[in-house]
CSV table of C-alpha atoms in Angstrom, one decimal:
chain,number,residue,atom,x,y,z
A,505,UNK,CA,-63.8,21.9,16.5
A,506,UNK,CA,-60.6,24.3,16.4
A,507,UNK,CA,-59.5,22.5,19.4
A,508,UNK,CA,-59.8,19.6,18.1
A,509,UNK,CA,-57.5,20.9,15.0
A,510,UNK,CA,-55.2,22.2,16.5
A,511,UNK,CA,-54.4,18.8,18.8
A,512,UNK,CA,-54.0,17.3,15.7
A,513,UNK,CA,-51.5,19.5,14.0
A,514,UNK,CA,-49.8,19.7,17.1
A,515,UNK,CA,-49.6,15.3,17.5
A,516,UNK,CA,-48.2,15.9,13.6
A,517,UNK,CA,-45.7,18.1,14.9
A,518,UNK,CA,-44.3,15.8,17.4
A,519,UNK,CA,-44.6,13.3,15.1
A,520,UNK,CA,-42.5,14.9,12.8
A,521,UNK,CA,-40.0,16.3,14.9
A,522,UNK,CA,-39.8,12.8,16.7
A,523,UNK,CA,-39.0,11.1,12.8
A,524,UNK,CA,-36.4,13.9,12.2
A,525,UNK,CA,-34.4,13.5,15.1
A,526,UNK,CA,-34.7,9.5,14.4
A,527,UNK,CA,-33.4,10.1,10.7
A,528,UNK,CA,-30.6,12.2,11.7
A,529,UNK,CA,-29.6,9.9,14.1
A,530,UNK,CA,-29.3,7.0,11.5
A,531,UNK,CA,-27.5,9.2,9.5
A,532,UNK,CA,-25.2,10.8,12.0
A,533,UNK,CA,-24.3,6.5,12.6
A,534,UNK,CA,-23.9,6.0,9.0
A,535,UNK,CA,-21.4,8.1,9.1
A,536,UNK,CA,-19.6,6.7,11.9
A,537,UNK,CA,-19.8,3.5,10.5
A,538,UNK,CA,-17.9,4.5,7.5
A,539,UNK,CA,-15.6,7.1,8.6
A,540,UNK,CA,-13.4,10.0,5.8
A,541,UNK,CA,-16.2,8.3,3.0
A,542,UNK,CA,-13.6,10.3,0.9
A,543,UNK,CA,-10.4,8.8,-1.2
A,544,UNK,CA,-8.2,7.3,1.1
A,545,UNK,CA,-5.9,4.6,0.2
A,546,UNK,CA,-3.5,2.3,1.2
A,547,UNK,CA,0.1,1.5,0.3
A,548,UNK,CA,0.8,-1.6,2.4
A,549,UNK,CA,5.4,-2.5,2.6
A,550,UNK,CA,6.3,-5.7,4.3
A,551,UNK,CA,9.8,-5.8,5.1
A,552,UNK,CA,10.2,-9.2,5.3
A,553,UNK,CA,12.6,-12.6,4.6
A,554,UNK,CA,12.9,-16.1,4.0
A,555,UNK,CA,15.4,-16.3,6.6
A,556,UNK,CA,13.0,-15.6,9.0
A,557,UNK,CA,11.0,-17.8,10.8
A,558,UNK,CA,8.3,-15.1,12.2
A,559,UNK,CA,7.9,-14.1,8.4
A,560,UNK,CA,5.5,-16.9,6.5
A,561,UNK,CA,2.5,-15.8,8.6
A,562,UNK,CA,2.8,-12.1,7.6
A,563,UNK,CA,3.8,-13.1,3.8
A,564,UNK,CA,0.0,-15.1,4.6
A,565,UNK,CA,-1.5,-12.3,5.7
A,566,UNK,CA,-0.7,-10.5,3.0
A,567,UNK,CA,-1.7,-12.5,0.8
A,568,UNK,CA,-5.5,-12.7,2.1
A,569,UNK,CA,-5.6,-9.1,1.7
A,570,UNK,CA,-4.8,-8.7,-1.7
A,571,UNK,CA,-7.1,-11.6,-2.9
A,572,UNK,CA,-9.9,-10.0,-1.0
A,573,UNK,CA,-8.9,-6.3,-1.9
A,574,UNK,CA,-11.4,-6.1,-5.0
A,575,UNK,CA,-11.5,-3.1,-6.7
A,576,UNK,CA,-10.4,-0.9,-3.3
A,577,UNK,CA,-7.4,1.1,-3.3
A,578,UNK,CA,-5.0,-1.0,-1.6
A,579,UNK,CA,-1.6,-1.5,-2.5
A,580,UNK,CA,0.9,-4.2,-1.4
A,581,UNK,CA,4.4,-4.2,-1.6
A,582,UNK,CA,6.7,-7.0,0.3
A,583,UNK,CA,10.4,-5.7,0.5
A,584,UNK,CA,13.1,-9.2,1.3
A,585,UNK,CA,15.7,-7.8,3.1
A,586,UNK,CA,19.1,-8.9,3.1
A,587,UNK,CA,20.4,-8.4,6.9
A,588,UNK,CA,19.1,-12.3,7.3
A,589,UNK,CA,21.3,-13.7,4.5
A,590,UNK,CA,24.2,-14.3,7.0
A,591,UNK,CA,22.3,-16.5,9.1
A,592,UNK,CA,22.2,-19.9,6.6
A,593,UNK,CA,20.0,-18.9,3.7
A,594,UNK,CA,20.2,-16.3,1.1
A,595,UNK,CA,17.0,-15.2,0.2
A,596,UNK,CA,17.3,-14.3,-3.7
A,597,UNK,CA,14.7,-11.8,-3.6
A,598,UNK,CA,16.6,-9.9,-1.0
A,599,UNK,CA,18.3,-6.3,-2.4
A,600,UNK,CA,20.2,-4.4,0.4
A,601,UNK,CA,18.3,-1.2,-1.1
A,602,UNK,CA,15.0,-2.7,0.6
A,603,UNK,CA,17.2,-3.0,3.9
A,604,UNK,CA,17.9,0.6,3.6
A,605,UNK,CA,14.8,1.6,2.9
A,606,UNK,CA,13.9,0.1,6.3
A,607,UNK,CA,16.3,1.8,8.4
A,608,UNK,CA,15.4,5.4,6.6
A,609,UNK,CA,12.1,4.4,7.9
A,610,UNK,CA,13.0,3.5,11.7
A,611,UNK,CA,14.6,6.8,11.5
A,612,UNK,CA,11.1,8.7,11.1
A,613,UNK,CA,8.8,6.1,12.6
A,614,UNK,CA,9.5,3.9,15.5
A,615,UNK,CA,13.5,3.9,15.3
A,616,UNK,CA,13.0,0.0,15.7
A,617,UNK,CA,14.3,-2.5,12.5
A,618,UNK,CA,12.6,-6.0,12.7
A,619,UNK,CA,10.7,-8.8,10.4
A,620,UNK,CA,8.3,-8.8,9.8
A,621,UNK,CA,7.2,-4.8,9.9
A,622,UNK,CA,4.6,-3.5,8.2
A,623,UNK,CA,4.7,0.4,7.0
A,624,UNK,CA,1.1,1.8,6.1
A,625,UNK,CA,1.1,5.0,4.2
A,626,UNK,CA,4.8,6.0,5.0
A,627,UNK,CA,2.7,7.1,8.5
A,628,UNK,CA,2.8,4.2,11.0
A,629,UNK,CA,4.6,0.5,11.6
A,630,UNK,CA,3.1,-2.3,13.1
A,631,UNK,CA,4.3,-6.4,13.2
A,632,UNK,CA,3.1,-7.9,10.2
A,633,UNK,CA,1.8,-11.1,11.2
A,634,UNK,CA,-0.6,-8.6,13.9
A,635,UNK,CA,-3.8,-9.2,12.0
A,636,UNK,CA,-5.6,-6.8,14.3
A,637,UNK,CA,-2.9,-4.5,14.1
A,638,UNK,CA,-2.6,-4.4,10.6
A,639,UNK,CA,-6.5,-4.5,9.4
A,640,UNK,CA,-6.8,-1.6,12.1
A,641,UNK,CA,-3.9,0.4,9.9
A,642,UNK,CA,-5.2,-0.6,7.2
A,643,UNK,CA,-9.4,0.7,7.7
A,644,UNK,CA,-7.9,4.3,9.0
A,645,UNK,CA,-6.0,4.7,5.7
A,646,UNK,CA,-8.7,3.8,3.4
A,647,UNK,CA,-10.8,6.1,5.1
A,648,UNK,CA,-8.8,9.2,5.0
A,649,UNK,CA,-8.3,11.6,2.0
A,650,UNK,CA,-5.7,12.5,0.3
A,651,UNK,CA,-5.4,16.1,-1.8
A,652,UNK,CA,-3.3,14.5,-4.3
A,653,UNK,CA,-4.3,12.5,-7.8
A,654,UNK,CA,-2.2,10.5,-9.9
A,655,UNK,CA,-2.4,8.9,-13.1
A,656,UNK,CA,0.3,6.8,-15.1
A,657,UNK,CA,-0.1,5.1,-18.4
A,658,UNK,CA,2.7,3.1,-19.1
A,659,UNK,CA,4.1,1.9,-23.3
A,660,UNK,CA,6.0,-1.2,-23.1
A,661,UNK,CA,9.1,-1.4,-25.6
A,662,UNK,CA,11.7,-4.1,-25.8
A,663,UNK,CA,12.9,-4.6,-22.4
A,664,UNK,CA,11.7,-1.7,-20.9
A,665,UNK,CA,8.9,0.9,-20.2
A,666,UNK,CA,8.5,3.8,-20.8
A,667,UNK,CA,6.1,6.1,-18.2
A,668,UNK,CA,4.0,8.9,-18.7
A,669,UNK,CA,2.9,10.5,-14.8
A,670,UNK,CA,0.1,13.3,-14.3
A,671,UNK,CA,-0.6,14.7,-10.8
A,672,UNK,CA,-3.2,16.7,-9.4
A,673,UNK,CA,-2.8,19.0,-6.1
A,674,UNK,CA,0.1,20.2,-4.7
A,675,UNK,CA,3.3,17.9,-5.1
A,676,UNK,CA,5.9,20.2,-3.8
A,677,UNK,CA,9.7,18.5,-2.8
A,678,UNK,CA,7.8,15.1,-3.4
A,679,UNK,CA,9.4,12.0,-5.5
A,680,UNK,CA,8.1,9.6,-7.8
A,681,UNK,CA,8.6,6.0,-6.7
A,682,UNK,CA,8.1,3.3,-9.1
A,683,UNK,CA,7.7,-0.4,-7.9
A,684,UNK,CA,8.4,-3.6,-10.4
A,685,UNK,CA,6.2,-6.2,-8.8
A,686,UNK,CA,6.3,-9.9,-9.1
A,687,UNK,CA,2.9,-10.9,-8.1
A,688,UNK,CA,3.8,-14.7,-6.6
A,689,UNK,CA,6.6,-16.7,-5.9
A,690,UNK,CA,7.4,-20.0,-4.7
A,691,UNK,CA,10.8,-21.5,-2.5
A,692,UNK,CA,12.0,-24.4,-1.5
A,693,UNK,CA,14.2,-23.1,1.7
A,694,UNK,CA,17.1,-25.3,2.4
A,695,UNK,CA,18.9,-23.3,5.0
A,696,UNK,CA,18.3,-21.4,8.0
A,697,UNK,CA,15.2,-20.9,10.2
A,698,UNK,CA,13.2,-22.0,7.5
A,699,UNK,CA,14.6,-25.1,6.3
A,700,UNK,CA,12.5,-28.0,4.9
A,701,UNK,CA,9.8,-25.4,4.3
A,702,UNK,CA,7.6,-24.2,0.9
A,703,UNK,CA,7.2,-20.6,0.8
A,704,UNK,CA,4.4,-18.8,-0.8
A,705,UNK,CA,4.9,-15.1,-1.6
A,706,UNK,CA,3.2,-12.4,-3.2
A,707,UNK,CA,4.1,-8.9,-4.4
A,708,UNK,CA,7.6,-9.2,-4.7
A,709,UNK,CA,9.1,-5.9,-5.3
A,710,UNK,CA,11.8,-6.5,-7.8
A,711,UNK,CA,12.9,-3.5,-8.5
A,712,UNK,CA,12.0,-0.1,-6.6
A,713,UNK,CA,13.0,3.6,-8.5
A,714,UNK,CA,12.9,6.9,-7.6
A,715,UNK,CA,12.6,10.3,-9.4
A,716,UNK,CA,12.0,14.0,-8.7
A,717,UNK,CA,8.7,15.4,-9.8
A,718,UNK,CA,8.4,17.9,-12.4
A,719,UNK,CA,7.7,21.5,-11.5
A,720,UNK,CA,4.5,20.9,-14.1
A,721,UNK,CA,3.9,18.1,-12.2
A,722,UNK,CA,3.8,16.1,-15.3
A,723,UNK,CA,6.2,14.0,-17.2
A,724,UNK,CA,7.5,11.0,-18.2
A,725,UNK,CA,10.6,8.5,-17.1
A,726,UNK,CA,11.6,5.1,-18.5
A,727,UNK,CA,12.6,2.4,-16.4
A,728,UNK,CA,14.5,-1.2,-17.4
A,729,UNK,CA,12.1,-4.6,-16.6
A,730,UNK,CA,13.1,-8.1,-15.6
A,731,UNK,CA,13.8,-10.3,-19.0
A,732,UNK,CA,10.6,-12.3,-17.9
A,733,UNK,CA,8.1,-9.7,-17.2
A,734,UNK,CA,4.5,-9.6,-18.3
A,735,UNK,CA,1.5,-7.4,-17.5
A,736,UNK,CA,0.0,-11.2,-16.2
A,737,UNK,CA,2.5,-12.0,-14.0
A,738,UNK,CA,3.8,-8.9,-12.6
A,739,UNK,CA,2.6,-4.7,-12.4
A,740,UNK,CA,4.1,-1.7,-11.4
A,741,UNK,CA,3.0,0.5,-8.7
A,742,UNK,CA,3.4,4.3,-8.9
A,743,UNK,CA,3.5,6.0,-5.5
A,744,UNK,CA,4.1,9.6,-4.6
A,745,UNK,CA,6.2,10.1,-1.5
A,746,UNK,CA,7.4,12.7,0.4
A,747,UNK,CA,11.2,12.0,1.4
A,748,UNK,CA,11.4,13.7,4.5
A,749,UNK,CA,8.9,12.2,6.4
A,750,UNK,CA,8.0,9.1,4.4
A,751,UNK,CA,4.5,10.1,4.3
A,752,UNK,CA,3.1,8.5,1.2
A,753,UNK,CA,0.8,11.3,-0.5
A,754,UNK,CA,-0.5,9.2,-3.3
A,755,UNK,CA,-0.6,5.6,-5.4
A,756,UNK,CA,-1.7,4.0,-8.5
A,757,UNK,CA,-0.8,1.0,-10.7
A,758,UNK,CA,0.7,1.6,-13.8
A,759,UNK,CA,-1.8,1.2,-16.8
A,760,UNK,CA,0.4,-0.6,-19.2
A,761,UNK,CA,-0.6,-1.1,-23.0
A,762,UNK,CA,2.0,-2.4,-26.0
């Protein structure tokens, strides 16, 4: 009878050692299967034009992610640069500051200047029409972490804004940038590579400013907007950057109120 007992608790054992192992296994590939799990995010610039022929797929792109982006941390910000306005059309979203933007980042990335790139996170470059390329960049940002938090609530007065920034962490020699972004935008092109086509863009950065962040690592700055601006049609994306490498430390939109 004690045998018989003790062939049982011992089948239980292995049981139960044989269902732990299985558990932790199906945990252990959980975990895989969602890698960091912690607060990544993504801050997503296109350097792009209308001059360019090899640009409407990326803009398309683009645009796919942020109408299936939800509620995830993804932020998207298409630069028009102006190095293409000699060639027949003159984009008029293009600002040279977005060109020079571009080169600073050639500089610590790739050294290469091209549309359309795609910077993810100030980190790493890829072609932005490379849909494996860029949804690859794109799932290792949002599953890394970042040590920084930031918060900005944002009080609109006549023909401007005024800003009010919190961080969380440690924000030594970082800047605060502040993106004025058009959400969509439609050309007729009637020059250049493009001509005779209908372009469709999305997050048109407008207007892109930078400041130094408090030693409190609080504060607040005040910024000019565009004559037609309206919390429907356009938003403002806070970013934290640090200048040096480009490396892009934290984002946000701007909550705006009246």
């Amino acid at each position: 009878m004690n045998q018989v007992k003790k062939s049982a608790i011992g089948a239980a054992f292995v049981l139960s050692l044989i269902t732990a192992l299985f558990v932790s296994r199906s945990i252990a590939s959980k975990k895989q299967d969602h890698p960091g799990g912690g607060n990544g995010f993504a801050v997503l610039e296109l350097f792009t034009s209308e001059g360019c022929s090899s640009c409407p797929p990326a803009d398309a792109l683009l645009a796919r992610i942020q109408q299936e982006a939800g509620n995830k941390p993804i932020y998207i910000l298409a630069y028009h640069v102006d190095y293409w306005n000699r060639l027949g059309w003159k984009d008029i979203f293009s600002n040279p500051q977005y060109s020079k933007r571009q080169y600073q980042y050639s500089e610590q990335l790739t050294g290469q200047v091209y549309t359309p790139q795609l910077v993810i996170n100030g980190k790493s470059s890829c072609i932005g029409s490379d849909e494996s390329a860029v949804n690859s960049g794109l799932s290792e940002a949002l599953s890394g972490a970042t040590g920084l938090g930031l918060d900005i609530k944002g009080q609109l007065q006549p023909g401007k804004v005024k800003l009010n920034y919190q961080l969380t962490g440690d924000a030594r020699n970082t800047e605060l940038l502040i993106a004025v972004v058009q959400k969509h935008a439609v050309s007729k092109v009637a020059r250049g590579e493009n001509e005779g086509r209908t372009l469709s863009h999305v997050q048109i950065v407008r207007d892109l400013q930078t400041f130094r962040v408090g030693a409190d690592r609080q504060g607040s700055v005040q910024i000019t907007l565009p004559g037609d601006f309206t919390t429907q049609e356009w938003e403002l994306i806070g970013m934290i950057q640090q200048p040096k490498t480009g490396v892009m430390e934290a984002a946000t939109r701007v909550v705006v109120s009246q």
